[in-house]
mmCIF file of C-alpha atoms and ligand atoms in Angstrom:
data_model
loop_
_atom_site.group_PDB
_atom_site.id
_atom_site.type_symbol
_atom_site.label_atom_id
_atom_site.label_comp_id
_atom_site.label_asym_id
_atom_site.label_seq_id
_atom_site.Cartn_x
_atom_site.Cartn_y
_atom_site.Cartn_z
ATOM 1 C CA MET A 1 84.356 107.346 123.563
ATOM 2 C CA ALA A 2 81.875 104.920 125.146
ATOM 3 C CA GLU A 3 83.207 102.513 127.801
ATOM 4 C CA GLY A 4 82.909 98.739 128.160
ATOM 5 C CA LYS A 5 82.158 97.781 124.570
ATOM 6 C CA THR A 6 82.297 94.214 123.300
ATOM 7 C CA MET A 7 83.828 93.451 119.915
ATOM 8 C CA ALA A 8 82.613 90.359 118.091
ATOM 9 C CA LEU A 9 85.072 88.431 115.979
ATOM 10 C CA VAL A 10 82.940 86.537 113.476
ATOM 11 C CA MET A 11 84.339 83.352 111.947
ATOM 12 C CA CYS A 12 82.818 83.123 108.490
ATOM 13 C CA SER A 13 83.831 79.730 107.125
ATOM 14 C CA THR A 14 82.033 76.567 108.277
ATOM 15 C CA ARG A 15 83.543 73.749 106.253
ATOM 16 C CA THR A 16 85.758 70.944 107.576
ATOM 17 C CA PRO A 17 88.689 71.215 107.583
ATOM 18 C CA ARG A 18 89.081 74.975 107.354
ATOM 19 C CA LEU A 19 91.747 77.600 107.829
ATOM 20 C CA ASN A 20 89.455 80.081 109.536
ATOM 21 C CA PRO A 21 90.044 79.185 113.225
ATOM 22 C CA PHE A 22 93.785 79.615 112.754
ATOM 23 C CA ILE A 23 93.362 82.953 110.980
ATOM 24 C CA ALA A 24 90.976 84.082 113.729
ATOM 25 C CA ALA A 25 93.491 83.093 116.415
ATOM 26 C CA TYR A 26 96.252 84.981 114.588
ATOM 27 C CA VAL A 27 94.107 88.109 114.275
ATOM 28 C CA LEU A 28 93.078 87.856 117.930
ATOM 29 C CA ASP A 29 96.766 87.602 118.926
ATOM 30 C CA GLN A 30 97.457 90.799 117.013
ATOM 31 C CA LEU A 31 94.385 92.721 118.168
ATOM 32 C CA ALA A 32 94.257 91.851 121.870
ATOM 33 C CA PRO A 33 97.297 93.985 122.851
ATOM 34 C CA LEU A 34 96.127 96.835 120.622
ATOM 35 C CA LEU A 35 92.721 96.921 122.322
ATOM 36 C CA ALA A 36 93.934 96.488 125.920
ATOM 37 C CA GLY A 37 93.026 99.550 127.970
ATOM 38 C CA THR A 38 90.653 100.929 125.335
ATOM 39 C CA ALA A 39 86.862 101.199 125.286
ATOM 40 C CA VAL A 40 86.741 97.607 124.013
ATOM 41 C CA ALA A 41 86.476 95.629 127.235
ATOM 42 C CA ALA A 42 86.027 92.198 125.643
ATOM 43 C CA ILE A 43 86.313 90.345 122.349
ATOM 44 C CA ASP A 44 83.725 87.604 121.765
ATOM 45 C CA THR A 45 84.400 85.011 119.097
ATOM 46 C CA ILE A 46 81.298 83.987 117.155
ATOM 47 C CA ASP A 47 81.758 80.917 114.974
ATOM 48 C CA LEU A 48 79.046 80.704 112.307
ATOM 49 C CA ALA A 49 79.596 76.921 112.341
ATOM 50 C CA ASP A 50 78.040 76.881 115.829
ATOM 51 C CA GLN A 51 74.994 78.927 114.798
ATOM 52 C CA GLN A 52 73.535 76.348 112.375
ATOM 53 C CA LEU A 53 71.389 79.001 110.678
ATOM 54 C CA PRO A 54 68.957 77.787 108.006
ATOM 55 C CA PHE A 55 68.835 79.729 104.751
ATOM 56 C CA TYR A 56 66.906 82.910 105.354
ATOM 57 C CA ASP A 57 63.214 82.281 104.729
ATOM 58 C CA GLU A 58 61.467 84.583 107.216
ATOM 59 C CA PRO A 59 58.290 86.331 106.024
ATOM 60 C CA VAL A 60 59.392 89.676 107.486
ATOM 61 C CA LEU A 61 62.328 91.799 106.357
ATOM 62 C CA PRO A 62 64.734 92.287 109.280
ATOM 63 C CA ALA A 63 64.720 96.033 108.504
ATOM 64 C CA CYS A 64 60.937 96.048 109.147
ATOM 65 C CA LEU A 65 61.196 94.568 112.639
ATOM 66 C CA PRO A 66 60.899 97.029 115.536
ATOM 67 C CA GLY A 67 64.303 98.610 116.066
ATOM 68 C CA ALA A 68 63.750 98.715 119.820
ATOM 69 C CA ASP A 69 63.276 94.947 120.055
ATOM 70 C CA PRO A 70 64.528 93.197 116.918
ATOM 71 C CA THR A 71 66.174 89.997 118.207
ATOM 72 C CA PRO A 72 68.157 89.032 121.275
ATOM 73 C CA HIS A 73 71.410 89.460 119.358
ATOM 74 C CA ALA A 74 73.587 92.547 119.623
ATOM 75 C CA LEU A 75 76.854 92.265 117.789
ATOM 76 C CA ARG A 76 79.750 94.442 116.837
ATOM 77 C CA PRO A 77 81.322 92.261 114.208
ATOM 78 C CA ARG A 78 84.670 92.073 112.598
ATOM 79 C CA ALA A 79 84.503 89.523 109.885
ATOM 80 C CA HIS A 80 87.239 87.088 108.904
ATOM 81 C CA ALA A 81 86.119 86.289 105.443
ATOM 82 C CA PRO A 82 87.751 83.695 103.227
ATOM 83 C CA LEU A 83 87.692 84.214 99.516
ATOM 84 C CA TYR A 84 85.134 81.958 97.820
ATOM 85 C CA ASN A 85 84.853 82.516 94.064
ATOM 86 C CA TRP A 86 85.803 86.192 94.245
ATOM 87 C CA SER A 87 83.365 86.868 97.094
ATOM 88 C CA VAL A 88 82.531 85.866 100.653
ATOM 89 C CA PRO A 89 81.086 82.483 101.729
ATOM 90 C CA ALA A 90 77.302 82.221 101.380
ATOM 91 C CA VAL A 91 77.067 81.352 105.074
ATOM 92 C CA LEU A 92 78.322 84.842 105.956
ATOM 93 C CA LYS A 93 75.898 86.624 103.626
ATOM 94 C CA ASN A 94 73.079 84.483 105.050
ATOM 95 C CA ALA A 95 74.021 85.420 108.622
ATOM 96 C CA LEU A 96 74.122 89.107 107.667
ATOM 97 C CA ASP A 97 70.700 88.808 106.003
ATOM 98 C CA PHE A 98 69.155 87.512 109.248
ATOM 99 C CA LEU A 99 69.592 90.792 111.114
ATOM 100 C CA PHE A 100 69.346 94.505 110.359
ATOM 101 C CA HIS A 101 68.928 96.726 113.406
ATOM 102 C CA GLU A 102 71.598 94.749 115.226
ATOM 103 C CA TRP A 103 74.186 95.596 112.546
ATOM 104 C CA LYS A 104 72.994 99.104 111.738
ATOM 105 C CA GLY A 105 75.330 101.929 112.734
ATOM 106 C CA LYS A 106 78.066 99.665 114.093
ATOM 107 C CA PRO A 107 81.700 99.886 113.007
ATOM 108 C CA ALA A 108 83.040 96.753 111.311
ATOM 109 C CA GLY A 109 86.498 95.565 110.316
ATOM 110 C CA ILE A 110 87.125 93.118 107.512
ATOM 111 C CA VAL A 111 90.086 90.746 107.382
ATOM 112 C CA SER A 112 90.071 88.693 104.196
ATOM 113 C CA TYR A 113 92.256 85.793 103.160
ATOM 114 C CA GLY A 114 92.737 83.692 100.082
ATOM 115 C CA PHE A 115 95.323 82.445 97.676
ATOM 116 C CA ARG A 116 95.575 85.764 95.899
ATOM 117 C CA ARG A 117 95.255 89.373 96.912
ATOM 118 C CA GLY A 118 96.240 92.728 95.555
ATOM 119 C CA ASP A 119 95.388 92.190 91.939
ATOM 120 C CA THR A 120 91.802 91.005 91.729
ATOM 121 C CA GLU A 121 90.144 88.320 93.819
ATOM 122 C CA GLY A 122 91.061 89.102 97.446
ATOM 123 C CA ASP A 123 90.298 92.749 97.001
ATOM 124 C CA MET A 124 87.032 91.901 95.292
ATOM 125 C CA ALA A 125 85.865 89.729 98.211
ATOM 126 C CA ALA A 126 86.650 92.464 100.724
ATOM 127 C CA ALA A 127 85.019 95.067 98.451
ATOM 128 C CA HIS A 128 81.880 92.914 98.100
ATOM 129 C CA LEU A 129 81.657 92.620 101.865
ATOM 130 C CA GLN A 130 82.235 96.342 102.296
ATOM 131 C CA ASP A 131 79.294 97.006 99.975
ATOM 132 C CA VAL A 132 77.047 94.561 101.834
ATOM 133 C CA LEU A 133 77.961 96.039 105.228
ATOM 134 C CA THR A 134 77.354 99.545 103.903
ATOM 135 C CA GLY A 135 73.940 98.349 102.660
ATOM 136 C CA LEU A 136 73.241 97.226 106.220
ATOM 137 C CA ARG A 137 74.098 100.796 107.315
ATOM 138 C CA MET A 138 77.248 99.607 109.025
ATOM 139 C CA ARG A 139 80.492 101.605 108.997
ATOM 140 C CA PRO A 140 83.275 99.413 107.571
ATOM 141 C CA ALA A 141 86.781 100.553 108.504
ATOM 142 C CA PRO A 142 88.649 101.864 105.433
ATOM 143 C CA THR A 143 91.632 99.600 106.118
ATOM 144 C CA ALA A 144 90.801 95.965 105.295
ATOM 145 C CA PRO A 145 93.864 93.743 105.808
ATOM 146 C CA GLY A 146 94.245 90.831 103.403
ATOM 147 C CA LEU A 147 96.272 87.703 104.121
ATOM 148 C CA ILE A 148 97.706 85.639 101.320
ATOM 149 C CA THR A 149 97.322 81.973 102.206
ATOM 150 C CA THR A 150 98.665 78.812 100.591
ATOM 151 C CA ALA A 151 97.146 75.436 99.805
ATOM 152 C CA ILE A 152 99.300 73.653 102.397
ATOM 153 C CA MET A 153 98.316 75.929 105.276
ATOM 154 C CA ILE A 154 95.221 74.041 106.457
ATOM 155 C CA ALA A 155 97.108 70.770 106.912
ATOM 156 C CA ALA A 156 100.104 72.534 108.493
ATOM 157 C CA CYS A 157 97.949 74.577 110.913
ATOM 158 C CA THR A 158 95.798 71.577 111.837
ATOM 159 C CA GLU A 159 98.925 69.601 112.675
ATOM 160 C CA SER A 160 100.672 72.306 114.708
ATOM 161 C CA GLY A 161 97.565 74.067 116.073
ATOM 162 C CA ARG A 162 98.598 77.497 114.864
ATOM 163 C CA VAL A 163 99.765 79.641 111.991
ATOM 164 C CA SER A 164 103.496 79.003 111.479
ATOM 165 C CA GLU A 165 106.217 81.549 112.210
ATOM 166 C CA TYR A 166 107.037 81.434 108.510
ATOM 167 C CA ASP A 167 103.553 82.639 107.560
ATOM 168 C CA ARG A 168 103.454 85.212 110.402
ATOM 169 C CA THR A 169 106.756 86.632 109.183
ATOM 170 C CA ARG A 170 105.572 86.581 105.594
ATOM 171 C CA TRP A 171 102.433 88.546 106.562
ATOM 172 C CA ARG A 172 104.409 90.951 108.772
ATOM 173 C CA ASP A 173 106.779 91.663 105.876
ATOM 174 C CA ALA A 174 103.772 92.263 103.630
ATOM 175 C CA GLY A 175 102.501 94.924 106.053
ATOM 176 C CA VAL A 176 99.597 92.946 107.565
ATOM 177 C CA GLU A 177 100.460 93.867 111.176
ATOM 178 C CA ASP A 178 100.552 97.564 110.271
ATOM 179 C CA GLN A 179 97.212 97.206 108.486
ATOM 180 C CA LEU A 180 95.683 95.486 111.528
ATOM 181 C CA LYS A 181 96.934 98.345 113.725
ATOM 182 C CA ALA A 182 95.416 100.908 111.363
ATOM 183 C CA MET A 183 92.127 98.996 111.291
ATOM 184 C CA ALA A 184 92.043 98.772 115.109
ATOM 185 C CA ARG A 185 92.588 102.547 115.327
ATOM 186 C CA GLU A 186 89.775 103.161 112.844
ATOM 187 C CA LEU A 187 87.398 100.845 114.738
ATOM 188 C CA LEU A 188 88.166 102.575 118.032
ATOM 189 C CA GLN A 189 87.626 105.999 116.470
ATOM 190 C CA GLY A 190 84.250 104.742 115.192
ATOM 191 C CA LEU A 191 82.952 103.759 118.652
HETATM 192 C C1 LIG B 201 84.227 77.271 97.292
HETATM 193 C C2 LIG B 201 85.609 77.877 97.305
HETATM 194 C C3 LIG B 201 85.924 78.871 96.398
HETATM 195 C C4 LIG B 201 87.204 79.456 96.393
HETATM 196 N N1 LIG B 201 87.481 80.469 95.524
HETATM 197 C C5 LIG B 201 88.694 81.077 95.551
HETATM 198 C C6 LIG B 201 88.993 82.169 94.673
HETATM 199 O O1 LIG B 201 88.161 82.611 93.899
HETATM 200 N N2 LIG B 201 90.237 82.712 94.712
HETATM 201 C C7 LIG B 201 91.177 82.265 95.614
HETATM 202 O O2 LIG B 201 92.290 82.807 95.639
HETATM 203 N N3 LIG B 201 90.925 81.246 96.475
HETATM 204 C C8 LIG B 201 89.707 80.646 96.457
HETATM 205 N N4 LIG B 201 89.434 79.610 97.316
HETATM 206 C C9 LIG B 201 90.486 79.180 98.236
HETATM 207 C C10 LIG B 201 90.182 79.672 99.671
HETATM 208 O O3 LIG B 201 90.403 81.045 99.807
HETATM 209 C C11 LIG B 201 91.025 78.887 100.640
HETATM 210 O O4 LIG B 201 90.720 77.513 100.437
HETATM 211 C C12 LIG B 201 90.742 79.218 102.094
HETATM 212 O O5 LIG B 201 91.493 78.327 102.912
HETATM 213 C C13 LIG B 201 89.266 79.082 102.431
HETATM 214 O O6 LIG B 201 89.031 79.405 103.783
HETATM 215 P P1 LIG B 201 88.550 78.285 104.841
HETATM 216 O O7 LIG B 201 89.562 77.173 104.782
HETATM 217 O O8 LIG B 201 88.554 78.980 106.167
HETATM 218 O O9 LIG B 201 87.190 77.838 104.397
HETATM 219 C C14 LIG B 201 88.181 79.009 97.322
HETATM 220 C C15 LIG B 201 87.845 77.988 98.231
HETATM 221 C C16 LIG B 201 86.582 77.416 98.233
HETATM 222 C C17 LIG B 201 86.252 76.353 99.249
#
């Protein structure tokens, strides 16, 4: 296994207010101890809200840029993707479209969240993203944890600054922590 890798935690929702920073902090809390002492030396958080990317309108396909010198970016993403109309937010797809060689070959973990999961929508969003990442020649981890959220969570998290113990317990009981552990193992095996 290679040493000193950096994992990027990509925040994929840019609206205000949003649940995403609180979900990202929760996932980071869970992952940090699992990755301590492994080949992942650091976790960088990349907030797409800070990138201010325009809609992709470059004349050249990212896949046609020289692989040896595509762009200054080099990411190993794990995406925290909210469910928007049975898929991922357009801002995430746009960010993925901007690069090719930088994504290619890298392992990726998907954590999705939305009001529903397990029957249709949440799984569909994660499955859409898995397809897109596979199209980018990435290697999505088979385990893709999904968090069921509620309409009151944004206001509650914004007020308290974090995901409540009630929701953490609810997710733990639903097996989310075990899924995050499995996903971390799969990502490490893919390095
Ligand atoms: C444009 C949009 C579409 C949505 N579509 C769905 C949906 O299809 N199914 C669902 O369960 N929740 C849906 N939601 C609810 C979101 O999953 C929920 O609001 C979540 O908090 C969004 O993440 P964010 O706050 O980080 O942006 C949608 C929300 C938005 C803003």
